[in-house]
MMTF fields as JSON, N, C-alpha, C and O atoms, coordinates in Angstrom:
{
  "mmtfVersion": "1.0.0",
  "mmtfProducer": "UNKNOWN",
  "numBonds": 483,
  "numAtoms": 484,
  "numGroups": 121,
  "numChains": 1,
  "numModels": 1,
  "chainsPerModel": [1],
  "groupsPerChain": [121],
  "chainIdList": ["A"],
  "bondAtomList": [4, 2, 8, 6, 12, 10, 16, 14, 20, 18, 24, 22, 28, 26, 32, 30, 36, 34, 40, 38, 44, 42, 48, 46, 52, 50, 56, 54, 60, 58, 64, 62, 68, 66, 72, 70, 76, 74, 80, 78, 84, 82, 88, 86, 92, 90, 96, 94, 100, 98, 104, 102, 108, 106, 112, 110, 116, 114, 120, 118, 124, 122, 128, 126, 132, 130, 136, 134, 140, 138, 144, 142, 148, 146, 152, 150, 156, 154, 160, 158, 164, 162, 168, 166, 172, 170, 176, 174, 180, 178, 184, 182, 188, 186, 192, 190, 196, 194, 200, 198, 204, 202, 208, 206, 212, 210, 216, 214, 220, 218, 224, 222, 228, 226, 232, 230, 236, 234, 240, 238, 244, 242, 248, 246, 252, 250, 256, 254, 260, 258, 264, 262, 268, 266, 272, 270, 276, 274, 280, 278, 284, 282, 288, 286, 292, 290, 296, 294, 300, 298, 304, 302, 308, 306, 312, 310, 316, 314, 320, 318, 324, 322, 328, 326, 332, 330, 336, 334, 340, 338, 344, 342, 348, 346, 352, 350, 356, 354, 360, 358, 364, 362, 368, 366, 372, 370, 376, 374, 380, 378, 384, 382, 388, 386, 392, 390, 396, 394, 400, 398, 404, 402, 408, 406, 412, 410, 416, 414, 420, 418, 424, 422, 428, 426, 432, 430, 436, 434, 440, 438, 444, 442, 448, 446, 452, 450, 456, 454, 460, 458, 464, 462, 468, 466, 472, 470, 476, 474, 480, 478],
  "bondOrderList": [1, 1, 1, 1, 1, 1, 1, 1, 1, 1, 1, 1, 1, 1, 1, 1, 1, 1, 1, 1, 1, 1, 1, 1, 1, 1, 1, 1, 1, 1, 1, 1, 1, 1, 1, 1, 1, 1, 1, 1, 1, 1, 1, 1, 1, 1, 1, 1, 1, 1, 1, 1, 1, 1, 1, 1, 1, 1, 1, 1, 1, 1, 1, 1, 1, 1, 1, 1, 1, 1, 1, 1, 1, 1, 1, 1, 1, 1, 1, 1, 1, 1, 1, 1, 1, 1, 1, 1, 1, 1, 1, 1, 1, 1, 1, 1, 1, 1, 1, 1, 1, 1, 1, 1, 1, 1, 1, 1, 1, 1, 1, 1, 1, 1, 1, 1, 1, 1, 1, 1],
  "groupList": [{"groupName": "UNK", "atomNameList": ["N", "CA", "C", "O"], "elementList": ["N", "C", "C", "O"], "formalChargeList": [0, 0, 0, 0], "bondAtomList": [1, 0, 2, 1, 3, 2], "bondOrderList": [1, 1, 2], "singleLetterCode": "X", "chemCompType": "L-PEPTIDE LINKING"}],
  "groupTypeList": [0, 0, 0, 0, 0, 0, 0, 0, 0, 0, 0, 0, 0, 0, 0, 0, 0, 0, 0, 0, 0, 0, 0, 0, 0, 0, 0, 0, 0, 0, 0, 0, 0, 0, 0, 0, 0, 0, 0, 0, 0, 0, 0, 0, 0, 0, 0, 0, 0, 0, 0, 0, 0, 0, 0, 0, 0, 0, 0, 0, 0, 0, 0, 0, 0, 0, 0, 0, 0, 0, 0, 0, 0, 0, 0, 0, 0, 0, 0, 0, 0, 0, 0, 0, 0, 0, 0, 0, 0, 0, 0, 0, 0, 0, 0, 0, 0, 0, 0, 0, 0, 0, 0, 0, 0, 0, 0, 0, 0, 0, 0, 0, 0, 0, 0, 0, 0, 0, 0, 0, 0],
  "groupIdList": [1, 2, 3, 4, 5, 6, 7, 8, 9, 10, 11, 12, 13, 14, 15, 16, 17, 18, 19, 20, 21, 22, 23, 24, 25, 26, 27, 28, 29, 30, 31, 32, 33, 34, 35, 36, 37, 38, 39, 40, 41, 42, 43, 44, 45, 46, 47, 48, 49, 50, 51, 52, 53, 54, 55, 56, 57, 58, 59, 60, 61, 62, 63, 64, 65, 66, 67, 68, 69, 70, 71, 72, 73, 74, 75, 76, 77, 78, 79, 80, 81, 82, 83, 84, 85, 86, 87, 88, 89, 90, 91, 92, 93, 94, 95, 96, 97, 98, 99, 100, 101, 102, 103, 104, 105, 106, 107, 108, 109, 110, 111, 112, 113, 114, 115, 116, 117, 118, 119, 120, 121],
  "secStructList": [7, 7, 7, 6, 6, 6, 7, 7, 7, 1, 2, 2, 2, 2, 2, 2, 2, 2, 2, 2, 2, 2, 2, 2, 6, 6, 1, 1, 7, 6, 6, 6, 7, 2, 2, 2, 2, 2, 2, 2, 2, 7, 2, 2, 2, 2, 2, 2, 2, 2, 2, 2, 2, 2, 2, 2, 2, 2, 2, 2, 2, 2, 2, 2, 6, 6, 1, 7, 2, 2, 2, 2, 2, 2, 2, 2, 2, 2, 2, 2, 2, 2, 2, 2, 2, 2, 2, 2, 2, 2, 2, 6, 6, 6, 7, 7, 2, 2, 2, 2, 2, 2, 2, 2, 2, 2, 2, 6, 6, 1, 7, 2, 2, 2, 2, 2, 2, 2, 6, 6, 7],
  "xCoordList": [-30.947, -31.974, -30.807, -29.84, -31.044, -30.342, -30.23, -31.357, -29.193, -29.907, -29.866, -29.169, -30.58, -31.195, -29.622, -29.983, -29.069, -27.919, -27.78, -27.164, -28.328, -27.965, -26.802, -26.246, -26.22, -25.255, -25.567, -26.741, -25.333, -25.882, -25.052, -24.046, -25.686, -25.728, -25.567, -25.464, -25.559, -24.716, -23.859, -23.693, -23.171, -21.763, -22.023, -21.637, -22.842, -22.731, -23.35, -22.974, -24.432, -24.702, -23.677, -23.144, -22.806, -21.788, -20.831, -20.513, -20.208, -19.531, -20.044, -19.219, -21.412, -21.718, -21.815, -21.47, -22.305, -22.341, -20.633, -20.437, -19.949, -18.563, -17.945, -17.566, -18.003, -17.908, -18.002, -17.139, -19.427, -20.302, -19.215, -18.741, -19.074, -18.029, -16.927, -16.566, -16.245, -15.128, -14.753, -13.73, -15.832, -16.468, -16.047, -15.16, -17.204, -17.514, -16.083, -15.843, -15.267, -13.987, -13.016, -11.97, -12.977, -11.706, -11.368, -10.196, -12.436, -11.587, -12.113, -12.38, -12.292, -12.477, -11.302, -10.261, -11.287, -9.95, -8.945, -9.309, -7.934, -6.963, -6.726, -6.404, -6.966, -6.667, -7.615, -7.268, -9.003, -9.756, -10.286, -11.151, -9.953, -10.102, -8.948, -7.916, -9.115, -7.917, -8.106, -7.103, -9.098, -9.342, -8.328, -7.223, -9.201, -8.706, -7.318, -6.908, -6.276, -5.334, -4.368, -3.267, -4.615, -4.022, -4.418, -3.735, -5.625, -5.327, -4.866, -4.313, -4.753, -4.019, -2.383, -1.931, -1.707, -0.499, -0.22, 0.932, -1.426, -0.865, -1.009, -1.015, -1.093, -1.476, 0.112, -0.109, 1.824, 2.434, 2.256, 2.814, 1.493, 1.488, 0.544, 0.782, -0.843, -1.739, -1.235, -1.424, -0.41, 0.107, 0.932, 0.558, 1.792, 2.169, 1.62, 2.115, 0.656, -0.686, -0.985, -1.169, -1.01, -1.615, -0.538, -0.352, 0.098, 1.651, 1.465, 1.028, 1.78, 1.865, 0.576, 0.694, -0.577, -1.756, -1.563, -1.687, -1.194, -1.064, -0.132, -0.46, 0.998, 1.97, 1.467, 1.621, 0.969, 0.309, -0.879, -1.006, -1.508, -2.68, -1.489, -1.638, -0.614, 0.009, 0.509, 0.255, 1.161, 1.754, 0.673, 0.943, -0.703, -1.695, -2.21, -2.726, -1.957, -2.981, -1.977, -2.522, -0.235, 0.487, 0.034, -0.438, 0.386, -0.37, -1.411, -1.459, -2.488, -3.532, -3.58, -4.086, -2.918, -2.95, -2.648, -1.8, -3.714, -3.547, -3.804, -3.791, -3.981, -4.028, -5.554, -6.541, -5.35, -7.306, -7.776, -7.197, -8.759, -10.153, -9.757, -10.41, -8.565, -8.25, -7.178, -6.927, -6.44, -5.457, -6.312, -5.991, -7.616, -8.025, -8.984, -9.295, -9.24, -10.312, -9.079, -9.202, -7.966, -6.848, -6.494, -5.817, -6.656, -6.717, -7.635, -7.463, -8.743, -10.455, -10.069, -10.227, -9.67, -9.318, -8.389, -8.706, -7.007, -5.999, -6.69, -6.395, -7.534, -8.39, -9.023, -8.984, -9.837, -10.514, -9.711, -10.102, -8.626, -7.779, -7.053, -6.631, -6.846, -6.418, -7.439, -7.401, -8.758, -9.893, -9.823, -9.284, -10.362, -10.238, -9.385, -9.751, -8.161, -6.865, -7.02, -6.773, -7.265, -7.711, -8.533, -8.257, -9.928, -10.931, -10.71, -11.128, -9.833, -9.001, -8.522, -8.959, -7.527, -6.435, -7.485, -7.384, -8.445, -9.428, -10.066, -9.862, -10.839, -11.322, -10.354, -10.744, -8.884, -8.075, -7.678, -6.815, -8.187, -8.189, -9.159, -9.228, -10.078, -11.452, -12.446, -13.521, -12.408, -12.688, -14.084, -14.393, -14.641, -15.226, -14.934, -14.197, -15.799, -16.179, -16.393, -15.843, -17.557, -18.404, -17.258, -17.323, -16.7, -15.626, -14.974, -15.093, -14.435, -13.839, -14.689, -14.211, -16.139, -17.357, -17.329, -17.196, -17.403, -17.902, -16.955, -17.186, -15.951, -14.509, -14.797, -14.917, -14.911, -14.868, -16.061, -16.032, -17.315, -18.475, -18.43, -19.064, -17.723, -16.796, -16.46, -16.717, -15.609, -14.781, -15.523, -15.032, -16.487, -16.936, -17.324, -17.8, -17.016, -17.244, -16.308, -16.427, -15.211, -14.043, -13.02, -12.841, -12.31, -11.593, -10.145, -9.783, -9.607, -8.556, -7.311, -6.815, -6.989, -5.883, -6.191, -5.3, -7.846, -8.266, -7.959, -7.211, -8.599, -8.624, -7.356, -7.184, -6.562, -4.958, -4.152, -3.284, -4.333, -4.061, -4.163, -3.334, -6.086, -6.339, -5.444, -4.797, -5.226, -4.649, -3.292, -2.711, -2.745, -1.193, -1.3, -0.229, -2.224, -2.455, -1.916, -2.073],
  "yCoordList": [-6.846, -6.126, -5.619, -5.095, -5.898, -5.214, -4.042, -3.628, -3.012, -1.944, -2.027, -2.938, -1.12, -1.542, -1.91, -2.484, -1.86, -2.233, -3.69, -4.346, -4.284, -5.614, -5.929, -6.997, -4.878, -5.298, -5.742, -6.062, -5.972, -6.209, -4.641, -4.038, -4.45, -2.729, -3.044, -2.09, -4.228, -4.456, -5.494, -6.325, -5.38, -6.229, -7.943, -8.467, -8.444, -9.859, -10.391, -11.475, -9.616, -10.131, -9.999, -11.05, -8.79, -8.393, -9.552, -10.229, -9.973, -11.273, -12.434, -13.212, -12.835, -14.059, -13.731, -14.591, -12.457, -13.068, -12.748, -12.823, -12.548, -12.371, -13.951, -14.336, -14.617, -15.975, -17.012, -17.746, -16.737, -17.29, -16.933, -17.867, -15.892, -15.553, -16.213, -16.917, -16.22, -17.006, -18.009, -18.403, -18.777, -20.318, -20.589, -21.297, -19.602, -20.267, -20.09, -20.788, -19.054, -18.648, -19.088, -18.549, -20.371, -21.074, -21.915, -22.171, -22.331, -23.708, -23.011, -23.863, -21.752, -20.971, -20.796, -20.772, -20.63, -20.604, -19.541, -18.369, -19.838, -18.724, -17.531, -16.384, -18.069, -16.761, -15.859, -14.763, -16.063, -15.183, -14.888, -14.014, -15.395, -14.926, -14.723, -15.362, -13.783, -13.313, -14.098, -14.618, -14.355, -15.522, -16.75, -17.067, -17.405, -18.627, -18.455, -19.13, -17.418, -17.585, -17.404, -17.937, -16.75, -16.862, -18.442, -18.899, -19.007, -20.568, -21.281, -22.194, -21.404, -21.558, -21.919, -23.059, -20.746, -20.167, -20.849, -21.219, -21.074, -22.009, -20.655, -19.424, -21.577, -20.793, -19.93, -18.797, -20.326, -19.255, -18.096, -17.054, -18.169, -16.753, -15.745, -14.671, -16.688, -15.997, -15.055, -13.856, -16.158, -15.625, -14.112, -12.972, -14.336, -13.369, -11.952, -10.893, -12.097, -11.106, -10.205, -8.988, -11.652, -10.674, -10.009, -8.799, -10.898, -9.758, -8.563, -7.514, -8.659, -7.001, -6.386, -5.203, -6.867, -5.625, -5.242, -4.074, -6.411, -5.999, -4.849, -3.737, -5.116, -3.665, -2.261, -1.208, -2.373, -1.542, -0.752, 0.433, -1.16, -0.788, -0.326, 0.893, -0.6, -0.306, 1.147, 2.145, 1.288, 2.446, 3.455, 4.583, 3.215, 3.679, 4.449, 5.563, 3.479, 4.004, 5.381, 6.465, 5.228, 6.135, 7.506, 8.508, 7.114, 8.249, 9.147, 10.36, 8.21, 8.843, 9.653, 10.767, 8.828, 9.901, 11.724, 12.296, 12.264, 13.472, 14.321, 15.549, 13.618, 14.09, 14.022, 13.703, 14.433, 14.533, 13.242, 12.156, 13.522, 12.678, 11.692, 10.65, 11.95, 11.309, 10.15, 9.162, 10.627, 9.864, 8.606, 7.417, 9.299, 8.338, 7.155, 6.005, 7.747, 6.972, 5.293, 4.083, 6.376, 5.033, 4.31, 3.307, 4.447, 3.497, 2.586, 1.39, 3.101, 2.44, 1.219, 0.048, 1.553, 1.086, -0.03, -1.193, 0.296, -0.711, -1.586, -2.703, -1.789, -2.389, -3.52, -4.626, -2.945, -3.683, -4.579, -5.742, -4.183, -5.179, -6.057, -7.125, -5.841, -6.766, -7.732, -8.782, -7.165, -8.461, -9.103, -10.209, -8.557, -9.541, -10.536, -11.707, -10.175, -11.487, -12.313, -13.51, -11.817, -12.645, -13.686, -14.872, -13.071, -14.2, -15.082, -16.233, -14.581, -15.222, -17.068, -18.217, -16.347, -17.452, -18.236, -19.451, -17.589, -18.549, -19.54, -20.727, -19.177, -20.007, -21.023, -22.075, -20.463, -21.838, -22.709, -23.548, -22.66, -23.466, -23.991, -24.949, -23.491, -24.47, -23.868, -24.466, -22.88, -21.74, -20.86, -21.085, -20.043, -18.814, -17.956, -18.175, -16.83, -15.797, -16.087, -15.617, -17.19, -17.325, -17.83, -17.309, -18.565, -19.092, -17.681, -17.396, -17.066, -15.947, -15.011, -14.436, -14.5, -14.04, -14.508, -13.719, -15.642, -16.635, -16.366, -16.128, -16.548, -16.422, -14.865, -14.81, -13.582, -12.41, -12.267, -11.473, -12.936, -13.197, -13.478, -12.78, -14.553, -15.135, -14.488, -14.484, -13.805, -12.883, -11.562, -10.936, -11.402, -10.021, -10.05, -11.037, -8.831, -9.016, -9.389, -9.215, -10.017, -10.314, -9.214, -8.628, -8.962, -8.199, -8.941, -10.112, -7.677, -8.151, -9.112, -10.135, -8.282, -8.748, -10.163, -10.979, -10.737, -11.813, -12.726, -13.681, -12.475, -13.291, -13.82, -15.038, -13.104, -13.025, -13.761, -14.536, -13.615, -14.795, -15.915, -16.815, -15.807, -17.538, -17.995, -19.002, -17.245, -17.903, -18.362, -19.084, -18.226, -18.813, -19.661, -20.251, -20.095, -21.09, -22.797, -23.819],
  "zCoordList": [-9.772, -11.197, -11.86, -11.307, -13.613, -14.597, -14.995, -15.267, -15.238, -15.568, -17.217, -17.662, -18.238, -19.282, -20.233, -21.26, -20.228, -20.878, -20.676, -21.516, -19.577, -19.278, -18.735, -18.991, -17.786, -16.982, -15.939, -16.124, -15.01, -13.504, -12.67, -13.042, -11.83, -11.03, -9.326, -8.555, -8.905, -7.627, -7.63, -8.522, -6.289, -6.473, -7.15, -8.195, -6.008, -6.623, -7.79, -8.234, -8.432, -10.08, -10.353, -10.709, -10.375, -11.527, -11.217, -12.195, -9.782, -9.6, -10.065, -10.545, -10.056, -10.067, -12.137, -12.947, -12.497, -13.964, -14.503, -15.716, -13.978, -13.884, -14.335, -15.441, -13.145, -12.574, -13.995, -14.476, -14.437, -15.406, -17.052, -17.698, -17.334, -18.438, -18.219, -19.163, -17.245, -17.172, -17.264, -17.825, -16.517, -16.64, -18.239, -18.717, -18.958, -20.407, -21.393, -22.378, -20.901, -21.413, -21.047, -21.407, -20.09, -19.344, -20.683, -20.962, -21.494, -22.354, -23.794, -24.643, -24.183, -25.478, -26.121, -25.463, -27.653, -28.104, -27.716, -27.614, -27.539, -26.824, -27.809, -27.499, -29.137, -29.934, -30.05, -30.49, -29.704, -29.649, -28.073, -28.009, -27.016, -25.658, -25.115, -25.322, -24.377, -23.2, -22.268, -21.778, -21.859, -20.315, -20.853, -20.413, -22.11, -22.739, -22.377, -21.433, -23.151, -23.195, -22.113, -22.246, -21.096, -20.043, -19.109, -18.193, -19.637, -18.966, -19.678, -19.064, -21.185, -21.917, -21.36, -21.247, -21.078, -20.985, -19.565, -19.339, -18.385, -17.094, -15.76, -15.746, -14.934, -13.888, -13.519, -13.09, -13.63, -13.44, -14.163, -13.82, -15.188, -16.151, -15.293, -14.742, -15.432, -14.142, -13.047, -12.844, -12.299, -10.935, -11.719, -11.443, -12.458, -12.834, -13.143, -12.759, -13.805, -14.059, -13.203, -13.219, -11.891, -10.56, -9.947, -9.82, -9.609, -9.122, -10.056, -9.583, -11.391, -12.241, -11.81, -11.493, -11.721, -11.176, -9.81, -9.44, -8.87, -7.609, -7.638, -7.223, -8.117, -8.353, -8.865, -8.246, -9.835, -10.408, -9.74, -10.047, -9.103, -7.705, -6.9, -6.812, -6.401, -4.925, -5.535, -4.861, -6.699, -7.457, -7.594, -7.182, -8.187, -8.731, -7.372, -7.456, -5.557, -4.833, -4.491, -4.283, -4.445, -4.088, -4.527, -3.989, -5.743, -6.972, -6.552, -6.76, -5.757, -5.883, -4.461, -4.319, -3.378, -2.188, -2.407, -3.091, -1.528, -2.157, -3.608, -3.686, -4.456, -5.774, -6.075, -5.413, -7.289, -7.946, -8.503, -8.509, -8.899, -9.477, -10.597, -10.67, -11.646, -12.215, -11.872, -12.561, -10.263, -9.816, -9.111, -9.098, -8.471, -7.876, -8.944, -8.634, -10.008, -11.016, -11.414, -11.602, -11.343, -11.964, -10.726, -10.953, -9.956, -8.484, -8.747, -8.515, -9.282, -9.523, -10.331, -9.984, -11.183, -12.844, -12.346, -12.594, -11.504, -11.514, -10.533, -10.959, -9.329, -8.885, -9.161, -8.622, -10.417, -10.899, -11.855, -11.963, -12.57, -13.233, -12.133, -12.573, -10.911, -10.076, -10.103, -10.744, -9.066, -8.933, -10.076, -10.059, -11.378, -12.482, -12.504, -12.405, -12.635, -12.835, -11.217, -11.066, -10.621, -9.056, -9.305, -9.125, -9.875, -10.058, -10.985, -10.852, -12.365, -13.158, -12.359, -12.306, -11.958, -10.711, -10.134, -9.964, -9.844, -8.984, -9.744, -9.489, -10.675, -11.834, -12.673, -13.18, -12.73, -12.97, -11.849, -12.108, -10.551, -9.617, -9.358, -8.588, -9.927, -9.906, -9.244, -9.282, -8.66, -7.575, -8.444, -9.614, -7.707, -8.0, -6.751, -5.789, -7.079, -5.904, -4.365, -3.369, -4.555, -3.853, -2.037, -0.924, -2.357, -1.346, -0.65, 0.541, -1.415, -0.707, -0.233, 0.745, -0.652, 0.027, 0.971, 1.906, 1.249, 2.435, 3.966, 5.151, 3.194, 3.88, 4.534, 5.757, 3.733, 4.796, 5.468, 6.409, 5.19, 5.885, 6.89, 7.682, 7.366, 8.138, 9.313, 10.517, 8.261, 9.109, 9.933, 10.872, 9.462, 9.573, 11.352, 11.913, 11.989, 13.172, 14.25, 15.462, 13.477, 14.185, 14.0, 12.933, 15.213, 15.252, 14.248, 14.134, 13.662, 12.815, 13.381, 12.908, 14.707, 15.636, 15.826, 15.588, 16.4, 16.737, 15.572, 15.782, 14.027, 13.149, 12.771, 12.725, 12.531, 11.966, 13.131, 12.732, 14.705, 15.767, 15.405, 15.271, 15.106, 14.58, 13.72, 14.011, 12.353, 11.323, 11.931, 11.121, 12.831, 13.183, 13.996, 14.14, 14.731, 15.562, 14.856, 15.524]
}
């Protein structure tokens, strides 16, 4: 169910709505759409952004450890940037969030040690 502003208020509708926007903007005008500009620049640029956001998320986590609410909010904002750019990367590869959610669901209830060992076989 959406809130009065029309934005989804639970994770799956947010991801579904974002996937649709990313799909629509993939072929939009790069001059007017940030997402289209990333797709236009290609996979290497998108990966650069994912790496940049990952680094910023790590630094924000270090800043947030043992600090106040503003540092914690900065960590949330950087994590949102990382997730967003990861979704752009998936979109560029013709994927959306659902296979990632399916993989997480598959792993649910499996020991992290067991799952990691299974990947190495």
